[in-house]
Amino acid sequence: GAVVSQHPSWVICKSGTSVKIECRSLDFQATTMFWYRQFPKQSLMLMATSNEGSKATYEQGVEKDKFLINHASLTLSTLTVTSAHPEDSSFYICSARDAARSGNTIYFGEGSWLTVV
Amino acid sequence: LAKTTQPISMDSYEGQEVNITCSHNNIATNDYITWYQQFPSQGPRFIIQGYKTKVTNEVASLFIPADRKSSTLSLPRVSLSDTAVYYCLVGDNYGGSQGNLIFGKGTKLSVKP
């Protein structure tokens, strides 16, 4: 199946700093990527939809100035958590849509653990 | 926006066949049904996708009745490593507030020896 890679797998940062997470589709072009957040023992919560070459669409309650999304190419989307605080600590997951496949199948990255200290 | 409903949890034993049913009464004409498996601290892994009738691959089968208002993921002869959360997603092209890819709570499958 298609491969989506996230980097880093885990990161620890100090409160007040910013951290960037990358999401790459390795063997297909993804005009649309998605960013999720997941707390322990809970389901995935969609944060935003990232469209190549245009602004991301954020879900209600998600601060766009805090969670900056850039989708500059057909294979790369980045999520930057700005001025991170301990409450931003979470598991962040990206996914990418393979529009070349029937059903516009979505493939997920491995996830990135963010710990803000 | 197609909302899905799945059992919260299921228990099984090694070697048994497991069937997980998902209800999606508001499925739209263009919507596909996709199932994912998630282990702790990992991203969801694609299992199978279908539009109607039956789809089978090397790991699972997906049964979809004619009205498409539900679907059943069938895992043959489960093993301990199949213990995971299984999500059913319904949608087409759009994400979030525009349409699909809203995750339900999933079904936590526990396989016992």
PDB file of C-alpha atoms in Angstrom:
ATOM      1  CA  GLY A   1       0.000   0.000   0.000  1.00  0.00           C
ATOM      2  CA  ALA A   2       0.916   3.644  -0.189  1.00  0.00           C
ATOM      3  CA  VAL A   3       3.362   5.025   2.338  1.00  0.00           C
ATOM      4  CA  VAL A   4       3.083   8.177   4.389  1.00  0.00           C
ATOM      5  CA  SER A   5       6.008   9.137   6.572  1.00  0.00           C
ATOM      6  CA  GLN A   6       6.085  11.497   9.534  1.00  0.00           C
ATOM      7  CA  HIS A   7       9.103  13.083  11.129  1.00  0.00           C
ATOM      8  CA  PRO A   8      10.069  13.261  13.889  1.00  0.00           C
ATOM      9  CA  SER A   9       8.514  10.260  15.595  1.00  0.00           C
ATOM     10  CA  TRP A  10       8.859  11.977  18.918  1.00  0.00           C
ATOM     11  CA  VAL A  11      10.060  15.358  20.064  1.00  0.00           C
ATOM     12  CA  ILE A  12      10.518  17.116  23.375  1.00  0.00           C
ATOM     13  CA  CYS A  13      10.541  20.883  23.438  1.00  0.00           C
ATOM     14  CA  LYS A  14      10.569  23.621  26.000  1.00  0.00           C
ATOM     15  CA  SER A  15       7.475  25.630  26.746  1.00  0.00           C
ATOM     16  CA  GLY A  16       7.281  28.717  24.559  1.00  0.00           C
ATOM     17  CA  THR A  17       9.254  27.298  21.668  1.00  0.00           C
ATOM     18  CA  SER A  18       7.946  26.112  18.314  1.00  0.00           C
ATOM     19  CA  VAL A  19       8.220  22.675  16.813  1.00  0.00           C
ATOM     20  CA  LYS A  20       7.659  21.464  13.269  1.00  0.00           C
ATOM     21  CA  ILE A  21       6.337  18.060  12.224  1.00  0.00           C
ATOM     22  CA  GLU A  22       6.675  16.896   8.633  1.00  0.00           C
ATOM     23  CA  CYS A  23       4.355  14.617   6.713  1.00  0.00           C
ATOM     24  CA  ARG A  24       5.455  13.148   3.411  1.00  0.00           C
ATOM     25  CA  SER A  25       3.695  10.946   0.906  1.00  0.00           C
ATOM     26  CA  LEU A  26       6.501   8.732  -0.367  1.00  0.00           C
ATOM     27  CA  ASP A  27       5.051   7.047  -3.412  1.00  0.00           C
ATOM     28  CA  PHE A  28       2.104   9.143  -4.473  1.00  0.00           C
ATOM     29  CA  GLN A  29       1.118  12.742  -4.887  1.00  0.00           C
ATOM     30  CA  ALA A  30      -1.237  14.125  -2.298  1.00  0.00           C
ATOM     31  CA  THR A  31      -3.132  17.287  -3.078  1.00  0.00           C
ATOM     32  CA  THR A  32      -4.870  16.913   0.254  1.00  0.00           C
ATOM     33  CA  MET A  33      -3.416  15.984   3.597  1.00  0.00           C
ATOM     34  CA  PHE A  34      -5.001  15.932   7.022  1.00  0.00           C
ATOM     35  CA  TRP A  35      -3.708  16.544  10.517  1.00  0.00           C
ATOM     36  CA  TYR A  36      -5.118  14.831  13.578  1.00  0.00           C
ATOM     37  CA  ARG A  37      -4.508  14.918  17.270  1.00  0.00           C
ATOM     38  CA  GLN A  38      -5.035  11.957  19.549  1.00  0.00           C
ATOM     39  CA  PHE A  39      -5.074  11.803  23.323  1.00  0.00           C
ATOM     40  CA  PRO A  40      -4.462   8.528  25.152  1.00  0.00           C
ATOM     41  CA  LYS A  41      -7.277   6.026  24.788  1.00  0.00           C
ATOM     42  CA  GLN A  42      -9.288   8.413  22.665  1.00  0.00           C
ATOM     43  CA  SER A  43     -10.140   8.547  19.000  1.00  0.00           C
ATOM     44  CA  LEU A  44      -8.442  10.739  16.438  1.00  0.00           C
ATOM     45  CA  MET A  45      -9.603  14.323  16.312  1.00  0.00           C
ATOM     46  CA  LEU A  46      -9.307  16.083  12.978  1.00  0.00           C
ATOM     47  CA  MET A  47      -7.529  19.400  13.342  1.00  0.00           C
ATOM     48  CA  ALA A  48      -7.271  20.665   9.798  1.00  0.00           C
ATOM     49  CA  THR A  49      -7.330  19.826   6.126  1.00  0.00           C
ATOM     50  CA  SER A  50      -4.248  20.845   4.209  1.00  0.00           C
ATOM     51  CA  ASN A  51      -4.579  21.600   0.519  1.00  0.00           C
ATOM     52  CA  GLU A  52      -1.551  21.940  -1.733  1.00  0.00           C
ATOM     53  CA  GLY A  53      -1.001  25.518  -2.779  1.00  0.00           C
ATOM     54  CA  SER A  54      -3.748  27.012  -0.670  1.00  0.00           C
ATOM     55  CA  LYS A  55      -4.621  27.768   2.920  1.00  0.00           C
ATOM     56  CA  ALA A  56      -5.532  24.991   5.275  1.00  0.00           C
ATOM     57  CA  THR A  57      -9.071  24.560   6.504  1.00  0.00           C
ATOM     58  CA  TYR A  58      -9.233  24.317  10.276  1.00  0.00           C
ATOM     59  CA  GLU A  59     -11.829  22.549  12.335  1.00  0.00           C
ATOM     60  CA  GLN A  60     -13.877  24.471  14.838  1.00  0.00           C
ATOM     61  CA  GLY A  61     -11.950  25.158  18.001  1.00  0.00           C
ATOM     62  CA  VAL A  62      -8.503  24.699  16.458  1.00  0.00           C
ATOM     63  CA  GLU A  63      -6.370  27.840  16.569  1.00  0.00           C
ATOM     64  CA  LYS A  64      -4.908  28.437  13.132  1.00  0.00           C
ATOM     65  CA  ASP A  65      -2.288  30.842  14.461  1.00  0.00           C
ATOM     66  CA  LYS A  66      -1.065  28.257  16.907  1.00  0.00           C
ATOM     67  CA  PHE A  67      -1.066  25.270  14.594  1.00  0.00           C
ATOM     68  CA  LEU A  68       0.470  26.517  11.358  1.00  0.00           C
ATOM     69  CA  ILE A  69       0.049  24.239   8.379  1.00  0.00           C
ATOM     70  CA  ASN A  70       1.977  24.535   5.150  1.00  0.00           C
ATOM     71  CA  HIS A  71       1.416  22.299   2.126  1.00  0.00           C
ATOM     72  CA  ALA A  72       3.968  23.639  -0.305  1.00  0.00           C
ATOM     73  CA  SER A  73       4.332  20.583  -2.509  1.00  0.00           C
ATOM     74  CA  LEU A  74       2.349  17.557  -3.588  1.00  0.00           C
ATOM     75  CA  THR A  75       4.301  15.320  -1.238  1.00  0.00           C
ATOM     76  CA  LEU A  76       4.923  17.433   1.841  1.00  0.00           C
ATOM     77  CA  SER A  77       2.784  19.075   4.499  1.00  0.00           C
ATOM     78  CA  THR A  78       4.130  20.516   7.720  1.00  0.00           C
ATOM     79  CA  LEU A  79       2.480  21.267  11.041  1.00  0.00           C
ATOM     80  CA  THR A  80       4.182  23.835  13.239  1.00  0.00           C
ATOM     81  CA  VAL A  81       3.071  24.112  16.836  1.00  0.00           C
ATOM     82  CA  THR A  82       3.946  27.669  17.804  1.00  0.00           C
ATOM     83  CA  SER A  83       4.658  28.849  21.334  1.00  0.00           C
ATOM     84  CA  ALA A  84       4.065  25.357  22.607  1.00  0.00           C
ATOM     85  CA  HIS A  85       2.657  24.766  26.069  1.00  0.00           C
ATOM     86  CA  PRO A  86       2.382  21.570  28.099  1.00  0.00           C
ATOM     87  CA  GLU A  87      -1.279  21.209  27.128  1.00  0.00           C
ATOM     88  CA  ASP A  88      -0.149  20.862  23.506  1.00  0.00           C
ATOM     89  CA  SER A  89       1.561  17.618  24.416  1.00  0.00           C
ATOM     90  CA  SER A  90      -0.150  14.924  22.387  1.00  0.00           C
ATOM     91  CA  PHE A  91       0.147  12.367  19.600  1.00  0.00           C
ATOM     92  CA  TYR A  92      -0.125  14.081  16.222  1.00  0.00           C
ATOM     93  CA  ILE A  93      -0.972  12.062  13.126  1.00  0.00           C
ATOM     94  CA  CYS A  94      -1.101  13.083   9.506  1.00  0.00           C
ATOM     95  CA  SER A  95      -2.780  11.416   6.584  1.00  0.00           C
ATOM     96  CA  ALA A  96      -2.682  11.889   2.849  1.00  0.00           C
ATOM     97  CA  ARG A  97      -5.257  11.211   0.218  1.00  0.00           C
ATOM     98  CA  ASP A  98      -4.258   9.249  -2.836  1.00  0.00           C
ATOM     99  CA  ALA A  99      -6.597  10.768  -5.395  1.00  0.00           C
ATOM    100  CA  ALA A 100      -5.311   8.405  -8.069  1.00  0.00           C
ATOM    101  CA  ARG A 101      -6.995   5.471  -6.351  1.00  0.00           C
ATOM    102  CA  SER A 102     -10.719   4.804  -6.482  1.00  0.00           C
ATOM    103  CA  GLY A 103     -12.364   5.862  -3.282  1.00  0.00           C
ATOM    104  CA  ASN A 104      -9.693   8.515  -2.675  1.00  0.00           C
ATOM    105  CA  THR A 105      -8.053   6.249  -0.151  1.00  0.00           C
ATOM    106  CA  ILE A 106      -6.468   7.908   2.861  1.00  0.00           C
ATOM    107  CA  TYR A 107      -3.165   6.652   4.237  1.00  0.00           C
ATOM    108  CA  PHE A 108      -1.790   7.607   7.620  1.00  0.00           C
ATOM    109  CA  GLY A 109       1.645   8.425   8.898  1.00  0.00           C
ATOM    110  CA  GLU A 110       3.233   6.733  11.869  1.00  0.00           C
ATOM    111  CA  GLY A 111       2.407   9.590  14.209  1.00  0.00           C
ATOM    112  CA  SER A 112       4.549  12.019  16.172  1.00  0.00           C
ATOM    113  CA  TRP A 113       4.668  12.281  19.932  1.00  0.00           C
ATOM    114  CA  LEU A 114       5.094  15.836  21.171  1.00  0.00           C
ATOM    115  CA  THR A 115       6.027  16.483  24.776  1.00  0.00           C
ATOM    116  CA  VAL A 116       6.249  20.072  25.945  1.00  0.00           C
ATOM    117  CA  VAL A 117       8.129  20.578  29.188  1.00  0.00           C
TER     118      VAL A 117
ATOM    119  CA  LEU B   1     -21.488  13.936   6.800  1.00  0.00           C
ATOM    120  CA  ALA B   2     -21.860  10.205   7.337  1.00  0.00           C
ATOM    121  CA  LYS B   3     -21.759   9.295  11.010  1.00  0.00           C
ATOM    122  CA  THR B   4     -20.650   5.810  11.874  1.00  0.00           C
ATOM    123  CA  THR B   5     -21.573   3.615  14.807  1.00  0.00           C
ATOM    124  CA  GLN B   6     -19.522   0.640  15.932  1.00  0.00           C
ATOM    125  CA  PRO B   7     -19.447  -1.534  19.048  1.00  0.00           C
ATOM    126  CA  ILE B   8     -17.071  -0.081  21.597  1.00  0.00           C
ATOM    127  CA  SER B   9     -15.342  -3.369  22.258  1.00  0.00           C
ATOM    128  CA  MET B  10     -15.230  -7.028  21.275  1.00  0.00           C
ATOM    129  CA  ASP B  11     -13.477 -10.052  22.711  1.00  0.00           C
ATOM    130  CA  SER B  12     -12.305 -13.078  20.798  1.00  0.00           C
ATOM    131  CA  TYR B  13      -9.958 -16.021  21.037  1.00  0.00           C
ATOM    132  CA  GLU B  14      -7.087 -16.957  18.818  1.00  0.00           C
ATOM    133  CA  GLY B  15      -8.106 -18.805  15.689  1.00  0.00           C
ATOM    134  CA  GLN B  16     -11.665 -17.507  15.646  1.00  0.00           C
ATOM    135  CA  GLU B  17     -13.273 -15.432  12.944  1.00  0.00           C
ATOM    136  CA  VAL B  18     -14.202 -11.943  14.064  1.00  0.00           C
ATOM    137  CA  ASN B  19     -16.898  -9.817  12.466  1.00  0.00           C
ATOM    138  CA  ILE B  20     -17.161  -6.126  13.314  1.00  0.00           C
ATOM    139  CA  THR B  21     -20.191  -4.284  12.022  1.00  0.00           C
ATOM    140  CA  CYS B  22     -20.391  -0.571  11.374  1.00  0.00           C
ATOM    141  CA  SER B  23     -23.628   1.341  10.842  1.00  0.00           C
ATOM    142  CA  HIS B  24     -23.665   4.325   8.507  1.00  0.00           C
ATOM    143  CA  ASN B  25     -27.291   5.124   7.820  1.00  0.00           C
ATOM    144  CA  ASN B  26     -26.581   8.471   6.136  1.00  0.00           C
ATOM    145  CA  ILE B  27     -24.037   7.205   3.638  1.00  0.00           C
ATOM    146  CA  ALA B  28     -24.022   9.228   0.418  1.00  0.00           C
ATOM    147  CA  THR B  29     -23.935   7.924  -3.128  1.00  0.00           C
ATOM    148  CA  ASN B  30     -20.287   8.815  -3.646  1.00  0.00           C
ATOM    149  CA  ASP B  31     -19.060   7.524  -0.301  1.00  0.00           C
ATOM    150  CA  TYR B  32     -16.657   4.631   0.018  1.00  0.00           C
ATOM    151  CA  ILE B  33     -16.288   2.587   3.201  1.00  0.00           C
ATOM    152  CA  THR B  34     -12.801   2.168   4.587  1.00  0.00           C
ATOM    153  CA  TRP B  35     -11.553   0.257   7.592  1.00  0.00           C
ATOM    154  CA  TYR B  36      -8.391   0.981   9.540  1.00  0.00           C
ATOM    155  CA  GLN B  37      -6.488  -0.773  12.307  1.00  0.00           C
ATOM    156  CA  GLN B  38      -4.651   1.163  14.973  1.00  0.00           C
ATOM    157  CA  PHE B  39      -2.146  -0.086  17.530  1.00  0.00           C
ATOM    158  CA  PRO B  40      -1.178   2.092  20.520  1.00  0.00           C
ATOM    159  CA  SER B  41       1.158   4.950  19.613  1.00  0.00           C
ATOM    160  CA  GLN B  42       0.924   4.241  15.890  1.00  0.00           C
ATOM    161  CA  GLY B  43      -0.990   5.809  13.053  1.00  0.00           C
ATOM    162  CA  PRO B  44      -4.003   3.930  11.669  1.00  0.00           C
ATOM    163  CA  ARG B  45      -3.167   1.308   9.088  1.00  0.00           C
ATOM    164  CA  PHE B  46      -5.353   0.795   6.012  1.00  0.00           C
ATOM    165  CA  ILE B  47      -7.052  -2.608   6.019  1.00  0.00           C
ATOM    166  CA  ILE B  48      -9.677  -2.656   3.303  1.00  0.00           C
ATOM    167  CA  GLN B  49     -11.987  -0.437   1.319  1.00  0.00           C
ATOM    168  CA  GLY B  50     -15.195  -1.092  -0.567  1.00  0.00           C
ATOM    169  CA  TYR B  51     -18.188   0.497  -2.208  1.00  0.00           C
ATOM    170  CA  LYS B  52     -20.697  -2.340  -2.443  1.00  0.00           C
ATOM    171  CA  THR B  53     -21.072  -6.117  -2.179  1.00  0.00           C
ATOM    172  CA  LYS B  54     -17.977  -7.962  -1.028  1.00  0.00           C
ATOM    173  CA  VAL B  55     -14.304  -7.126  -1.107  1.00  0.00           C
ATOM    174  CA  THR B  56     -11.544  -9.488  -0.025  1.00  0.00           C
ATOM    175  CA  ASN B  57      -7.819  -9.029   0.345  1.00  0.00           C
ATOM    176  CA  GLU B  58      -5.030 -10.923   2.028  1.00  0.00           C
ATOM    177  CA  VAL B  59      -5.975  -9.820   5.538  1.00  0.00           C
ATOM    178  CA  ALA B  60      -9.737  -9.280   5.644  1.00  0.00           C
ATOM    179  CA  SER B  61     -13.082  -9.293   3.907  1.00  0.00           C
ATOM    180  CA  LEU B  62     -15.590  -6.488   3.781  1.00  0.00           C
ATOM    181  CA  PHE B  63     -19.274  -7.198   3.358  1.00  0.00           C
ATOM    182  CA  ILE B  64     -21.590  -4.401   2.273  1.00  0.00           C
ATOM    183  CA  PRO B  65     -25.333  -5.008   1.846  1.00  0.00           C
ATOM    184  CA  ALA B  66     -27.279  -3.588  -1.053  1.00  0.00           C
ATOM    185  CA  ASP B  67     -28.559  -0.575   0.899  1.00  0.00           C
ATOM    186  CA  ARG B  68     -24.992   0.251   2.024  1.00  0.00           C
ATOM    187  CA  LYS B  69     -26.239   1.447   5.403  1.00  0.00           C
ATOM    188  CA  SER B  70     -23.867  -0.867   7.189  1.00  0.00           C
ATOM    189  CA  SER B  71     -20.724  -2.833   6.564  1.00  0.00           C
ATOM    190  CA  THR B  72     -19.008  -5.756   8.248  1.00  0.00           C
ATOM    191  CA  LEU B  73     -15.291  -6.256   8.551  1.00  0.00           C
ATOM    192  CA  SER B  74     -14.413  -9.934   8.780  1.00  0.00           C
ATOM    193  CA  LEU B  75     -11.058 -11.035  10.156  1.00  0.00           C
ATOM    194  CA  PRO B  76     -10.406 -14.738   9.626  1.00  0.00           C
ATOM    195  CA  ARG B  77      -8.564 -16.723  12.286  1.00  0.00           C
ATOM    196  CA  VAL B  78      -7.424 -13.865  14.465  1.00  0.00           C
ATOM    197  CA  SER B  79      -4.201 -13.978  16.418  1.00  0.00           C
ATOM    198  CA  LEU B  80      -2.991 -12.105  19.483  1.00  0.00           C
ATOM    199  CA  SER B  81      -1.374  -9.530  17.203  1.00  0.00           C
ATOM    200  CA  ASP B  82      -4.793  -8.531  15.888  1.00  0.00           C
ATOM    201  CA  THR B  83      -5.576  -6.921  19.243  1.00  0.00           C
ATOM    202  CA  ALA B  84      -6.108  -3.294  18.233  1.00  0.00           C
ATOM    203  CA  VAL B  85      -8.716  -0.616  17.659  1.00  0.00           C
ATOM    204  CA  TYR B  86     -10.594  -0.857  14.379  1.00  0.00           C
ATOM    205  CA  TYR B  87     -12.149   2.198  12.777  1.00  0.00           C
ATOM    206  CA  CYS B  88     -14.784   2.380  10.082  1.00  0.00           C
ATOM    207  CA  LEU B  89     -14.725   5.548   7.970  1.00  0.00           C
ATOM    208  CA  VAL B  90     -17.210   6.642   5.348  1.00  0.00           C
ATOM    209  CA  GLY B  91     -16.663   9.467   2.923  1.00  0.00           C
ATOM    210  CA  ASP B  92     -15.562  10.742  -0.423  1.00  0.00           C
ATOM    211  CA  ASN B  93     -13.390  13.647  -1.299  1.00  0.00           C
ATOM    212  CA  TYR B  94     -13.583  16.043   1.517  1.00  0.00           C
ATOM    213  CA  GLY B  95     -12.217  16.336   4.998  1.00  0.00           C
ATOM    214  CA  GLY B  96     -13.553  17.625   8.251  1.00  0.00           C
ATOM    215  CA  SER B  97     -16.290  20.206   8.165  1.00  0.00           C
ATOM    216  CA  GLN B  98     -16.653  19.679   4.435  1.00  0.00           C
ATOM    217  CA  GLY B  99     -17.518  16.056   4.757  1.00  0.00           C
ATOM    218  CA  ASN B 100     -15.794  12.916   5.819  1.00  0.00           C
ATOM    219  CA  LEU B 101     -12.886  11.585   7.813  1.00  0.00           C
ATOM    220  CA  ILE B 102     -14.455  12.170  11.159  1.00  0.00           C
ATOM    221  CA  PHE B 103     -13.373   9.302  13.360  1.00  0.00           C
ATOM    222  CA  GLY B 104     -15.825   7.585  15.630  1.00  0.00           C
ATOM    223  CA  LYS B 105     -14.689   5.835  18.779  1.00  0.00           C
ATOM    224  CA  GLY B 106     -13.730   2.657  16.958  1.00  0.00           C
ATOM    225  CA  THR B 107     -13.976  -0.926  18.170  1.00  0.00           C
ATOM    226  CA  LYS B 108     -11.379  -2.201  20.560  1.00  0.00           C
ATOM    227  CA  LEU B 109     -10.776  -5.846  19.705  1.00  0.00           C
ATOM    228  CA  SER B 110      -9.119  -7.974  22.357  1.00  0.00           C
ATOM    229  CA  VAL B 111      -7.855 -11.375  21.246  1.00  0.00           C
ATOM    230  CA  LYS B 112      -7.163 -13.838  24.024  1.00  0.00           C
ATOM    231  CA  PRO B 113      -5.046 -16.986  23.892  1.00  0.00           C
TER     232      PRO B 113
END
